[in-house]
Amino acid sequence: MTTTAVRTKAEAPAGRLPGTWGLGLRRGGLEIKQFFRQRDQVVFTFAFPVVFLFLFASIFHDDVRGSGVTASQLYVPAMMASGIMSTSFQSLGISIAVERDEKVLRRLRGTPMPPAAYFLGKIWLVLFTGVLETAILLLVGTTLYDVDLPSDATRWLDFGWIFVLGLTGCALLGIAISSVPKSAKSASSVVVLPFLVLQFISGVYISIDTIPDWMLNIGALFPLKWLCQGLRGVFLPDSARVLEQAGSWEFGRIALVLAAWCVGGLVLCLLTFRWKTRRDG
Amino acid sequence: MTAHANELAVDVRGLRKRYGDVTAVDGIDLGIRRGEVFGLLGPNGAGKSTTVEILQGNRARDGGEVSVLGSDPARGTRAWRSRVGIVWQDDSAPAELTVRETVRHFARYYPRPRDPDEVIGLVGLDAKADARIKALSGGQRRRLDVALGVIGDPELLLLDEPTTGFDPAARRRFWDLIRKLSGEGTTILLTTHYLEEAEALADRLAVVAEGRVVAEGEPAGLREHYGTGATVGWTEPDGTARSERTDTPTRTVAALMHRFDGEIPGLTVGRPTLEDVYLRLTGQEDAR
C-alpha cells in the first residue's frame, strides 16, 4: 500500500491543552480589536445613549415636584442603565446571532477551544465597552446636567457592584436571546423590540412615577428596572427617593434580583445556546 | 487509543442518517488507513457532506458505528478535536482581522501548533499575510480555511469539497498543497464531485450514490474492475458517426474492416474512462 513509506503522525506525545482563562483573555483582546475596527459600529454604539440623553434631558428639564431633582438629572442614571444594557444585551444578542449565521461559531466548535473561552471573551468585550460607555455618559451628565459624583466610598462601592451585576445579567440575557432569531437578518428586530419595551416600562424614557403600576411590575421582572433604580440611588440625592415605587432605593433587593438574573441567565445560556443555526441541524 | 491499537484512522460501519422523510446516508461503510488520501466521490446530495459532518462530530447520526482516531466523534473531547483538522465548505472567518492575526490566534487553541508564518507560506498567502480577511478573494479565503484546518498539526484532515468554485490554476495549486500535507504524513479525507480531482489526489476512493457506497478501491483498480469493455467508433459512408459498445473490440474492428474492405473511416477504440465508470455507478449514464 502507498502508506507504508510515509511517516504517519500518531506517535508524538500529546501536548497540554491551553487553559480556559488564558484563552478567554486572548479572545477578549481579539473581540475588542474586531469591535474597534468596525468604525460605524463603534460610533453608533457609543453615540446612541448619548444622543438620547441629550434629547430627553434637554426637552424635559423642569424640577420634578417634591424630589429636589430636575428631569434632566433623572435622565442621566436612566441613560447610563440603558447604555449598559445596549452594550451588553443588545450588542451581544445581535452579534452572536450574526456569528452563528455566518458559521463563525461552528468553525470555533470544530477546534479544541473550550466553549467557556468564547463566553469569557464576550464578557471582556462587554466589560470594556460598558465601562467606556458609562464613563462617557457620566462625563456628559456631570458637565451638562448638574449630576454630582458620589462623595463617599460606600456609594462608589454600590456603583461597582450594581454595574458588574447589571452588566453580567444583561450580557447573559443577550447571549440567551441570540439563539432566538432564525438568521442574521432578523437578529436586530428580534433583539431591539424587547429592549425598547423594557426601556419604556423600566423607567428609562419615562419617569418611574408616571408609569402605571402594572407596567412597572412587569418591568420589575427584568434587570433593567433594578439597574436604573440602583444608579439613581448612587447618583441622585436621597430626596429623590419619594419618586420610587417603594419610597426607598432598596439596594438589598436590587442586589438580590440582579444576582438572580446572573445565575438564571447563566442557566438559560447553558440550556439553550446553539453553535449552529437550525438549518445546520 | 494509539495508532497501534487502531490501524484505521477512520472506521465507519453501517452509518445512517435521515432528515425527516429523506434518507441522506443509508448504511455507509468506510475504512481509511493512516497516512492515505481518501476520496469520497459522488454527485450533489449523495450524502458526502452529511458523512463528513458526522465524522467531524458536528452532526448526530441515527445509526451505525463511527470511530475517528479511535474515538466516537459524537463524544469528541478537546484533546480529540486538537488531532482533527477541519476545512469547511462555506464558513467565514472574522472579516476585520488580518490573515496573520487569525492564523496566530487559532494556533493558540492547540497543544502543539505549527508555526503560523510557516503555515501561511504553505498555503501561499505570504503576500496577503497582513491583509484584512474581508479584502481576500474567494480562492484566497479557501486557502486561509486550509491554513486554519492544518494550524494544529492534525493527524487527520477532513476537507468537504475544498475546491468548489476554484479556477483551474487555483485547483492545481490546491492539489499541490494536499500532496505536500500528505507527504508530511497527514491522513486526508476529501469529498469532491470532481472526478479528476479524486483521480489526481486519492490513494483510494469510494463512490457514493443515494447514501450508499457503490464502489470502493484505487482509482485505477476501479476503472479496471467496473470499466469492462470498450467503445468502437467509426463513420458511415454517408457521414453519420456510429459507435458500439462491446466486450470484444478486436472482433468488432475485424468485422468493420471486412465491411469497409480495408481502412475504416474515423475509427476510434476507447476504453472507458473513470468518468464513464463513475457516471454508470452513480446512475447518471444519461448525462453522457
Short mmCIF file of N, CA, C and O in Angstrom, two decimals, chain B residues 129-250:
data_model
loop_
_atom_site.label_atom_id
_atom_site.label_comp_id
_atom_site.label_asym_id
_atom_site.label_seq_id
_atom_site.Cartn_x
_atom_site.Cartn_y
_atom_site.Cartn_z
N ALA B 129 -0.47 38.22 4.03
CA ALA B 129 -0.46 37.92 5.46
C ALA B 129 -1.01 39.07 6.31
O ALA B 129 -1.64 38.85 7.33
N ASP B 130 -0.77 40.31 5.88
CA ASP B 130 -1.22 41.44 6.68
C ASP B 130 -2.46 42.13 6.13
O ASP B 130 -2.82 43.22 6.54
N ALA B 131 -3.10 41.44 5.17
CA ALA B 131 -4.35 41.99 4.62
C ALA B 131 -5.52 41.57 5.49
O ALA B 131 -5.51 40.47 6.06
N ARG B 132 -6.52 42.43 5.59
CA ARG B 132 -7.74 42.06 6.29
C ARG B 132 -8.44 40.94 5.51
O ARG B 132 -8.43 40.94 4.29
N ILE B 133 -9.10 40.05 6.23
CA ILE B 133 -9.73 38.91 5.59
C ILE B 133 -10.83 39.36 4.63
O ILE B 133 -11.03 38.77 3.57
N LYS B 134 -11.49 40.47 4.96
CA LYS B 134 -12.56 40.92 4.07
C LYS B 134 -12.04 41.35 2.70
O LYS B 134 -12.81 41.46 1.76
N ALA B 135 -10.72 41.58 2.61
CA ALA B 135 -10.15 42.02 1.33
C ALA B 135 -9.66 40.84 0.48
O ALA B 135 -9.12 41.04 -0.60
N LEU B 136 -9.82 39.61 0.97
CA LEU B 136 -9.31 38.45 0.22
C LEU B 136 -10.31 38.01 -0.85
O LEU B 136 -11.51 38.19 -0.71
N SER B 137 -9.78 37.38 -1.90
CA SER B 137 -10.65 36.80 -2.92
C SER B 137 -11.19 35.46 -2.41
O SER B 137 -10.73 34.94 -1.40
N GLY B 138 -12.16 34.91 -3.13
CA GLY B 138 -12.74 33.64 -2.73
C GLY B 138 -11.71 32.54 -2.60
O GLY B 138 -11.68 31.81 -1.61
N GLY B 139 -10.82 32.43 -3.58
CA GLY B 139 -9.80 31.39 -3.55
C GLY B 139 -8.83 31.59 -2.39
O GLY B 139 -8.41 30.63 -1.75
N GLN B 140 -8.50 32.85 -2.13
CA GLN B 140 -7.58 33.13 -1.00
C GLN B 140 -8.24 32.77 0.33
O GLN B 140 -7.59 32.28 1.24
N ARG B 141 -9.54 33.00 0.43
CA ARG B 141 -10.25 32.63 1.66
C ARG B 141 -10.24 31.13 1.87
O ARG B 141 -10.11 30.65 2.99
N ARG B 142 -10.42 30.38 0.79
CA ARG B 142 -10.38 28.92 0.93
C ARG B 142 -9.00 28.48 1.38
O ARG B 142 -8.86 27.55 2.16
N ARG B 143 -7.96 29.17 0.90
CA ARG B 143 -6.61 28.80 1.34
C ARG B 143 -6.41 29.16 2.80
O ARG B 143 -5.73 28.44 3.53
N LEU B 144 -7.02 30.25 3.24
CA LEU B 144 -6.98 30.57 4.67
C LEU B 144 -7.72 29.48 5.46
O LEU B 144 -7.27 29.07 6.53
N ASP B 145 -8.84 29.00 4.92
CA ASP B 145 -9.58 27.91 5.57
C ASP B 145 -8.67 26.70 5.77
O ASP B 145 -8.70 26.06 6.81
N VAL B 146 -7.87 26.40 4.73
CA VAL B 146 -6.96 25.27 4.84
C VAL B 146 -5.90 25.55 5.91
O VAL B 146 -5.58 24.69 6.73
N ALA B 147 -5.40 26.79 5.92
CA ALA B 147 -4.40 27.16 6.93
C ALA B 147 -4.96 26.93 8.33
O ALA B 147 -4.28 26.38 9.21
N LEU B 148 -6.23 27.34 8.55
CA LEU B 148 -6.84 27.17 9.87
C LEU B 148 -7.11 25.70 10.15
O LEU B 148 -7.12 25.27 11.30
N GLY B 149 -7.31 24.91 9.09
CA GLY B 149 -7.52 23.47 9.26
C GLY B 149 -6.25 22.73 9.66
O GLY B 149 -6.33 21.71 10.35
N VAL B 150 -5.09 23.22 9.23
CA VAL B 150 -3.84 22.48 9.49
C VAL B 150 -2.98 23.12 10.58
O VAL B 150 -1.96 22.56 10.95
N ILE B 151 -3.39 24.29 11.10
CA ILE B 151 -2.54 25.01 12.06
C ILE B 151 -2.26 24.17 13.31
O ILE B 151 -1.21 24.29 13.92
N GLY B 152 -3.19 23.30 13.67
CA GLY B 152 -2.99 22.47 14.86
C GLY B 152 -2.17 21.23 14.60
O GLY B 152 -2.05 20.37 15.47
N ASP B 153 -1.60 21.12 13.38
CA ASP B 153 -0.82 19.96 13.00
C ASP B 153 -1.62 18.66 13.20
O ASP B 153 -1.23 17.77 13.94
N PRO B 154 -2.78 18.54 12.51
CA PRO B 154 -3.68 17.41 12.76
C PRO B 154 -3.14 16.10 12.19
O PRO B 154 -2.38 16.10 11.23
N GLU B 155 -3.58 15.00 12.82
CA GLU B 155 -3.28 13.68 12.27
C GLU B 155 -4.21 13.37 11.12
O GLU B 155 -3.87 12.63 10.20
N LEU B 156 -5.43 13.91 11.23
CA LEU B 156 -6.45 13.66 10.21
C LEU B 156 -7.02 14.99 9.76
O LEU B 156 -7.38 15.83 10.57
N LEU B 157 -7.08 15.16 8.44
CA LEU B 157 -7.65 16.40 7.89
C LEU B 157 -8.90 16.04 7.10
O LEU B 157 -8.85 15.19 6.21
N LEU B 158 -10.01 16.69 7.44
CA LEU B 158 -11.27 16.43 6.75
C LEU B 158 -11.61 17.64 5.88
O LEU B 158 -11.77 18.75 6.40
N LEU B 159 -11.68 17.43 4.58
CA LEU B 159 -11.98 18.54 3.68
C LEU B 159 -13.27 18.25 2.92
O LEU B 159 -13.37 17.22 2.25
N ASP B 160 -14.22 19.18 3.03
CA ASP B 160 -15.50 18.99 2.35
C ASP B 160 -15.55 19.88 1.12
O ASP B 160 -15.64 21.10 1.24
N GLU B 161 -15.46 19.27 -0.04
CA GLU B 161 -15.48 19.99 -1.33
C GLU B 161 -14.60 21.22 -1.31
O GLU B 161 -15.07 22.34 -1.51
N PRO B 162 -13.31 21.00 -1.07
CA PRO B 162 -12.42 22.15 -0.85
C PRO B 162 -12.19 23.01 -2.09
O PRO B 162 -11.86 24.17 -1.94
N THR B 163 -12.38 22.49 -3.30
CA THR B 163 -12.02 23.29 -4.47
C THR B 163 -13.22 23.77 -5.26
O THR B 163 -13.06 24.28 -6.36
N THR B 164 -14.42 23.63 -4.71
CA THR B 164 -15.60 24.12 -5.41
C THR B 164 -15.46 25.62 -5.66
O THR B 164 -15.17 26.38 -4.74
N GLY B 165 -15.63 26.02 -6.90
CA GLY B 165 -15.53 27.44 -7.24
C GLY B 165 -14.12 27.91 -7.56
O GLY B 165 -13.91 29.10 -7.77
N PHE B 166 -13.15 27.00 -7.58
CA PHE B 166 -11.77 27.39 -7.93
C PHE B 166 -11.62 27.45 -9.44
O PHE B 166 -12.23 26.67 -10.16
N ASP B 167 -10.74 28.35 -9.93
CA ASP B 167 -10.38 28.27 -11.34
C ASP B 167 -9.32 27.18 -11.48
O ASP B 167 -8.74 26.75 -10.49
N PRO B 168 -9.08 26.71 -12.71
CA PRO B 168 -8.19 25.55 -12.89
C PRO B 168 -6.80 25.73 -12.27
O PRO B 168 -6.26 24.80 -11.67
N ALA B 169 -6.24 26.93 -12.40
CA ALA B 169 -4.89 27.15 -11.85
C ALA B 169 -4.92 27.04 -10.32
O ALA B 169 -4.04 26.43 -9.71
N ALA B 170 -5.95 27.64 -9.71
CA ALA B 170 -6.06 27.58 -8.25
C ALA B 170 -6.25 26.14 -7.80
O ALA B 170 -5.73 25.73 -6.76
N ARG B 171 -6.99 25.37 -8.59
CA ARG B 171 -7.20 23.97 -8.23
C ARG B 171 -5.89 23.20 -8.24
O ARG B 171 -5.61 22.43 -7.34
N ARG B 172 -5.06 23.45 -9.27
CA ARG B 172 -3.75 22.77 -9.34
C ARG B 172 -2.90 23.12 -8.12
O ARG B 172 -2.27 22.27 -7.53
N ARG B 173 -2.88 24.40 -7.77
CA ARG B 173 -2.08 24.82 -6.60
C ARG B 173 -2.60 24.14 -5.35
O ARG B 173 -1.83 23.74 -4.48
N PHE B 174 -3.92 24.01 -5.27
CA PHE B 174 -4.52 23.37 -4.11
C PHE B 174 -4.12 21.89 -4.05
O PHE B 174 -3.81 21.37 -2.98
N TRP B 175 -4.11 21.25 -5.20
CA TRP B 175 -3.70 19.83 -5.23
C TRP B 175 -2.27 19.67 -4.73
O TRP B 175 -1.96 18.74 -3.99
N ASP B 176 -1.40 20.59 -5.17
CA ASP B 176 0.00 20.53 -4.71
C ASP B 176 0.06 20.62 -3.19
O ASP B 176 0.84 19.93 -2.54
N LEU B 177 -0.77 21.50 -2.63
CA LEU B 177 -0.81 21.68 -1.18
C LEU B 177 -1.25 20.38 -0.49
O LEU B 177 -0.65 19.96 0.51
N ILE B 178 -2.28 19.74 -1.03
CA ILE B 178 -2.77 18.50 -0.44
C ILE B 178 -1.67 17.43 -0.50
O ILE B 178 -1.43 16.70 0.47
N ARG B 179 -0.96 17.36 -1.63
CA ARG B 179 0.12 16.37 -1.77
C ARG B 179 1.22 16.65 -0.76
O ARG B 179 1.80 15.75 -0.17
N LYS B 180 1.51 17.94 -0.55
CA LYS B 180 2.54 18.33 0.42
C LYS B 180 2.14 17.86 1.82
O LYS B 180 2.94 17.28 2.55
N LEU B 181 0.89 18.12 2.19
CA LEU B 181 0.41 17.73 3.52
C LEU B 181 0.42 16.21 3.66
O LEU B 181 0.80 15.67 4.69
N SER B 182 0.01 15.54 2.60
CA SER B 182 0.01 14.08 2.64
C SER B 182 1.44 13.56 2.78
O SER B 182 1.70 12.61 3.52
N GLY B 183 2.37 14.21 2.09
CA GLY B 183 3.78 13.82 2.17
C GLY B 183 4.33 13.98 3.58
O GLY B 183 5.27 13.29 3.98
N GLU B 184 3.74 14.90 4.34
CA GLU B 184 4.17 15.10 5.73
C GLU B 184 3.53 14.07 6.67
O GLU B 184 3.79 14.09 7.87
N GLY B 185 2.66 13.23 6.13
CA GLY B 185 2.10 12.15 6.95
C GLY B 185 0.69 12.36 7.44
O GLY B 185 0.18 11.58 8.22
N THR B 186 0.05 13.44 6.99
CA THR B 186 -1.33 13.69 7.42
C THR B 186 -2.28 12.76 6.67
O THR B 186 -2.17 12.61 5.46
N THR B 187 -3.19 12.14 7.40
CA THR B 187 -4.25 11.36 6.77
C THR B 187 -5.31 12.34 6.28
O THR B 187 -5.68 13.26 7.01
N ILE B 188 -5.74 12.16 5.05
CA ILE B 188 -6.65 13.16 4.47
C ILE B 188 -7.90 12.49 3.90
O ILE B 188 -7.81 11.52 3.16
N LEU B 189 -9.04 13.02 4.30
CA LEU B 189 -10.30 12.60 3.68
C LEU B 189 -10.87 13.81 2.97
O LEU B 189 -11.05 14.87 3.58
N LEU B 190 -11.11 13.68 1.65
CA LEU B 190 -11.72 14.81 0.97
C LEU B 190 -12.92 14.36 0.16
O LEU B 190 -12.91 13.29 -0.42
N THR B 191 -13.95 15.17 0.19
CA THR B 191 -15.10 14.90 -0.65
C THR B 191 -14.98 15.78 -1.88
O THR B 191 -14.40 16.87 -1.82
N THR B 192 -15.47 15.30 -2.98
CA THR B 192 -15.42 16.10 -4.20
C THR B 192 -16.45 15.56 -5.18
O THR B 192 -16.85 14.41 -5.09
N HIS B 193 -16.93 16.44 -6.07
CA HIS B 193 -17.67 15.89 -7.19
C HIS B 193 -16.89 16.06 -8.48
O HIS B 193 -17.41 15.87 -9.56
N TYR B 194 -15.61 16.43 -8.31
CA TYR B 194 -14.74 16.49 -9.48
C TYR B 194 -13.96 15.20 -9.58
O TYR B 194 -13.14 14.88 -8.72
N LEU B 195 -14.20 14.48 -10.67
CA LEU B 195 -13.58 13.20 -10.84
C LEU B 195 -12.06 13.29 -10.97
O LEU B 195 -11.31 12.51 -10.39
N GLU B 196 -11.62 14.29 -11.75
CA GLU B 196 -10.17 14.36 -11.99
C GLU B 196 -9.45 14.70 -10.69
O GLU B 196 -8.31 14.34 -10.50
N GLU B 197 -10.17 15.36 -9.79
CA GLU B 197 -9.57 15.69 -8.50
C GLU B 197 -9.35 14.42 -7.68
O GLU B 197 -8.27 14.19 -7.13
N ALA B 198 -10.36 13.58 -7.65
CA ALA B 198 -10.24 12.32 -6.92
C ALA B 198 -9.13 11.47 -7.52
O ALA B 198 -8.33 10.86 -6.82
N GLU B 199 -9.08 11.43 -8.85
CA GLU B 199 -8.09 10.60 -9.54
C GLU B 199 -6.69 11.13 -9.29
O GLU B 199 -5.74 10.38 -9.13
N ALA B 200 -6.55 12.48 -9.25
CA ALA B 200 -5.23 13.08 -9.09
C ALA B 200 -4.71 12.93 -7.66
O ALA B 200 -3.51 12.80 -7.44
N LEU B 201 -5.59 12.95 -6.68
CA LEU B 201 -5.14 13.04 -5.29
C LEU B 201 -5.27 11.75 -4.49
O LEU B 201 -4.42 11.43 -3.65
N ALA B 202 -6.35 11.01 -4.73
CA ALA B 202 -6.70 9.94 -3.79
C ALA B 202 -5.89 8.67 -4.01
O ALA B 202 -5.70 8.23 -5.14
N ASP B 203 -5.41 8.10 -2.91
CA ASP B 203 -4.84 6.76 -2.95
C ASP B 203 -5.96 5.75 -3.16
O ASP B 203 -5.82 4.79 -3.90
N ARG B 204 -7.05 5.98 -2.45
CA ARG B 204 -8.22 5.14 -2.63
C ARG B 204 -9.45 6.03 -2.63
O ARG B 204 -9.43 7.13 -2.08
N LEU B 205 -10.52 5.56 -3.22
CA LEU B 205 -11.73 6.36 -3.18
C LEU B 205 -12.96 5.48 -3.08
O LEU B 205 -12.93 4.31 -3.43
N ALA B 206 -14.00 6.09 -2.57
CA ALA B 206 -15.29 5.43 -2.51
C ALA B 206 -16.27 6.29 -3.30
O ALA B 206 -16.27 7.51 -3.18
N VAL B 207 -17.06 5.62 -4.14
CA VAL B 207 -18.09 6.34 -4.89
C VAL B 207 -19.40 6.18 -4.13
O VAL B 207 -19.79 5.06 -3.79
N VAL B 208 -20.02 7.32 -3.82
CA VAL B 208 -21.26 7.30 -3.05
C VAL B 208 -22.41 7.76 -3.93
O VAL B 208 -22.28 8.72 -4.68
N ALA B 209 -23.52 7.05 -3.86
CA ALA B 209 -24.73 7.47 -4.56
C ALA B 209 -25.92 7.12 -3.70
O ALA B 209 -25.99 6.02 -3.15
N GLU B 210 -26.83 8.05 -3.57
CA GLU B 210 -28.03 7.86 -2.78
C GLU B 210 -27.77 7.26 -1.40
O GLU B 210 -28.45 6.33 -0.97
N GLY B 211 -26.73 7.78 -0.74
CA GLY B 211 -26.46 7.38 0.63
C GLY B 211 -25.76 6.05 0.81
O GLY B 211 -25.65 5.55 1.93
N ARG B 212 -25.31 5.44 -0.28
CA ARG B 212 -24.61 4.16 -0.16
C ARG B 212 -23.29 4.22 -0.91
O ARG B 212 -23.15 4.96 -1.88
N VAL B 213 -22.33 3.39 -0.47
CA VAL B 213 -21.08 3.24 -1.21
C VAL B 213 -21.34 2.24 -2.33
O VAL B 213 -21.69 1.09 -2.08
N VAL B 214 -21.20 2.70 -3.58
CA VAL B 214 -21.47 1.80 -4.70
C VAL B 214 -20.19 1.18 -5.27
O VAL B 214 -20.25 0.19 -5.99
N ALA B 215 -19.04 1.76 -4.93
CA ALA B 215 -17.78 1.17 -5.37
C ALA B 215 -16.67 1.74 -4.51
O ALA B 215 -16.76 2.85 -4.01
N GLU B 216 -15.61 0.94 -4.31
CA GLU B 216 -14.51 1.40 -3.47
C GLU B 216 -13.22 0.79 -3.97
O GLU B 216 -13.21 -0.36 -4.39
N GLY B 217 -12.16 1.54 -3.94
CA GLY B 217 -10.88 0.98 -4.34
C GLY B 217 -9.93 2.04 -4.84
O GLY B 217 -10.19 3.24 -4.70
N GLU B 218 -8.77 1.60 -5.41
CA GLU B 218 -7.83 2.54 -6.00
C GLU B 218 -8.43 3.03 -7.32
O GLU B 218 -9.12 2.27 -7.99
N PRO B 219 -8.15 4.27 -7.69
CA PRO B 219 -8.77 4.81 -8.91
C PRO B 219 -8.55 3.91 -10.12
O PRO B 219 -9.48 3.61 -10.85
N ALA B 220 -7.29 3.44 -10.32
CA ALA B 220 -7.01 2.60 -11.49
C ALA B 220 -7.76 1.28 -11.39
O ALA B 220 -8.30 0.77 -12.37
N GLY B 221 -7.79 0.73 -10.21
CA GLY B 221 -8.48 -0.54 -10.00
C GLY B 221 -9.97 -0.43 -10.27
O GLY B 221 -10.58 -1.34 -10.84
N LEU B 222 -10.55 0.70 -9.89
CA LEU B 222 -11.97 0.91 -10.13
C LEU B 222 -12.28 0.88 -11.61
O LEU B 222 -13.24 0.27 -12.05
N ARG B 223 -11.41 1.55 -12.35
CA ARG B 223 -11.62 1.62 -13.80
C ARG B 223 -11.53 0.22 -14.39
O ARG B 223 -12.32 -0.19 -15.21
N GLU B 224 -10.52 -0.51 -13.91
CA GLU B 224 -10.28 -1.88 -14.37
C GLU B 224 -11.49 -2.75 -14.10
O GLU B 224 -11.99 -3.46 -14.96
N HIS B 225 -11.96 -2.64 -12.86
CA HIS B 225 -12.97 -3.58 -12.38
C HIS B 225 -14.35 -3.30 -12.95
O HIS B 225 -15.08 -4.20 -13.33
N TYR B 226 -14.68 -2.00 -12.96
CA TYR B 226 -16.04 -1.67 -13.38
C TYR B 226 -16.11 -1.25 -14.85
O TYR B 226 -17.17 -1.23 -15.44
N GLY B 227 -14.96 -0.92 -15.40
CA GLY B 227 -14.95 -0.39 -16.75
C GLY B 227 -14.63 -1.44 -17.78
O GLY B 227 -13.70 -1.29 -18.57
N THR B 228 -15.36 -2.56 -17.77
CA THR B 228 -15.09 -3.60 -18.76
C THR B 228 -15.59 -3.13 -20.10
O THR B 228 -16.46 -2.28 -20.21
N GLY B 229 -15.04 -3.73 -21.15
CA GLY B 229 -15.50 -3.44 -22.48
C GLY B 229 -14.86 -2.21 -23.08
O GLY B 229 -13.99 -1.59 -22.46
N ALA B 230 -15.26 -1.90 -24.28
CA ALA B 230 -14.70 -0.76 -24.99
C ALA B 230 -15.76 -0.21 -25.91
O ALA B 230 -16.80 -0.82 -26.12
N THR B 231 -15.48 0.97 -26.41
CA THR B 231 -16.41 1.58 -27.36
C THR B 231 -15.68 1.75 -28.68
O THR B 231 -14.60 2.35 -28.72
N VAL B 232 -16.23 1.17 -29.75
CA VAL B 232 -15.64 1.30 -31.07
C VAL B 232 -16.47 2.33 -31.85
O VAL B 232 -17.71 2.23 -31.88
N GLY B 233 -15.79 3.31 -32.41
CA GLY B 233 -16.50 4.33 -33.17
C GLY B 233 -15.99 4.40 -34.61
O GLY B 233 -14.82 4.11 -34.88
N TRP B 234 -16.87 4.72 -35.53
CA TRP B 234 -16.48 4.87 -36.94
C TRP B 234 -17.46 5.79 -37.64
O TRP B 234 -18.47 6.18 -37.07
N THR B 235 -17.15 6.11 -38.91
CA THR B 235 -18.03 6.97 -39.69
C THR B 235 -18.58 6.19 -40.89
O THR B 235 -17.81 5.58 -41.63
N GLU B 236 -19.89 6.21 -41.04
CA GLU B 236 -20.52 5.53 -42.18
C GLU B 236 -20.23 6.31 -43.46
O GLU B 236 -19.94 7.52 -43.39
N PRO B 237 -20.34 5.66 -44.61
CA PRO B 237 -20.07 6.35 -45.89
C PRO B 237 -20.95 7.59 -46.09
O PRO B 237 -20.50 8.58 -46.67
N ASP B 238 -22.15 7.59 -45.49
CA ASP B 238 -22.99 8.79 -45.65
C ASP B 238 -22.65 9.90 -44.66
O ASP B 238 -23.31 10.93 -44.61
N GLY B 239 -21.60 9.68 -43.86
CA GLY B 239 -21.11 10.74 -42.98
C GLY B 239 -21.62 10.68 -41.56
O GLY B 239 -21.19 11.48 -40.72
N THR B 240 -22.53 9.78 -41.20
CA THR B 240 -23.01 9.72 -39.82
C THR B 240 -22.02 8.96 -38.94
O THR B 240 -21.47 7.93 -39.35
N ALA B 241 -21.82 9.52 -37.76
CA ALA B 241 -20.91 8.87 -36.81
C ALA B 241 -21.66 7.76 -36.09
O ALA B 241 -22.82 7.92 -35.69
N ARG B 242 -21.01 6.60 -35.94
CA ARG B 242 -21.63 5.49 -35.23
C ARG B 242 -20.69 5.02 -34.12
O ARG B 242 -19.48 5.22 -34.19
N SER B 243 -21.25 4.43 -33.10
CA SER B 243 -20.39 3.80 -32.09
C SER B 243 -21.10 2.60 -31.51
O SER B 243 -22.34 2.50 -31.55
N GLU B 244 -20.30 1.68 -31.00
CA GLU B 244 -20.87 0.45 -30.50
C GLU B 244 -20.09 0.04 -29.25
O GLU B 244 -18.87 0.07 -29.24
N ARG B 245 -20.81 -0.31 -28.22
CA ARG B 245 -20.15 -0.78 -27.00
C ARG B 245 -20.00 -2.28 -27.12
O ARG B 245 -20.95 -2.99 -27.46
N THR B 246 -18.81 -2.79 -26.78
CA THR B 246 -18.57 -4.22 -26.96
C THR B 246 -17.54 -4.74 -25.98
O THR B 246 -16.66 -3.99 -25.54
N ASP B 247 -17.66 -6.01 -25.64
CA ASP B 247 -16.64 -6.65 -24.80
C ASP B 247 -15.53 -7.24 -25.66
O ASP B 247 -14.51 -7.66 -25.14
N THR B 248 -15.76 -7.29 -26.97
CA THR B 248 -14.76 -7.87 -27.88
C THR B 248 -14.44 -6.88 -28.99
O THR B 248 -14.85 -7.05 -30.14
N PRO B 249 -13.70 -5.82 -28.65
CA PRO B 249 -13.46 -4.75 -29.62
C PRO B 249 -12.70 -5.24 -30.88
O PRO B 249 -12.97 -4.76 -31.96
N THR B 250 -11.80 -6.21 -30.69
CA THR B 250 -11.00 -6.65 -31.84
C THR B 250 -11.90 -7.30 -32.89
O THR B 250 -11.76 -7.06 -34.08
#
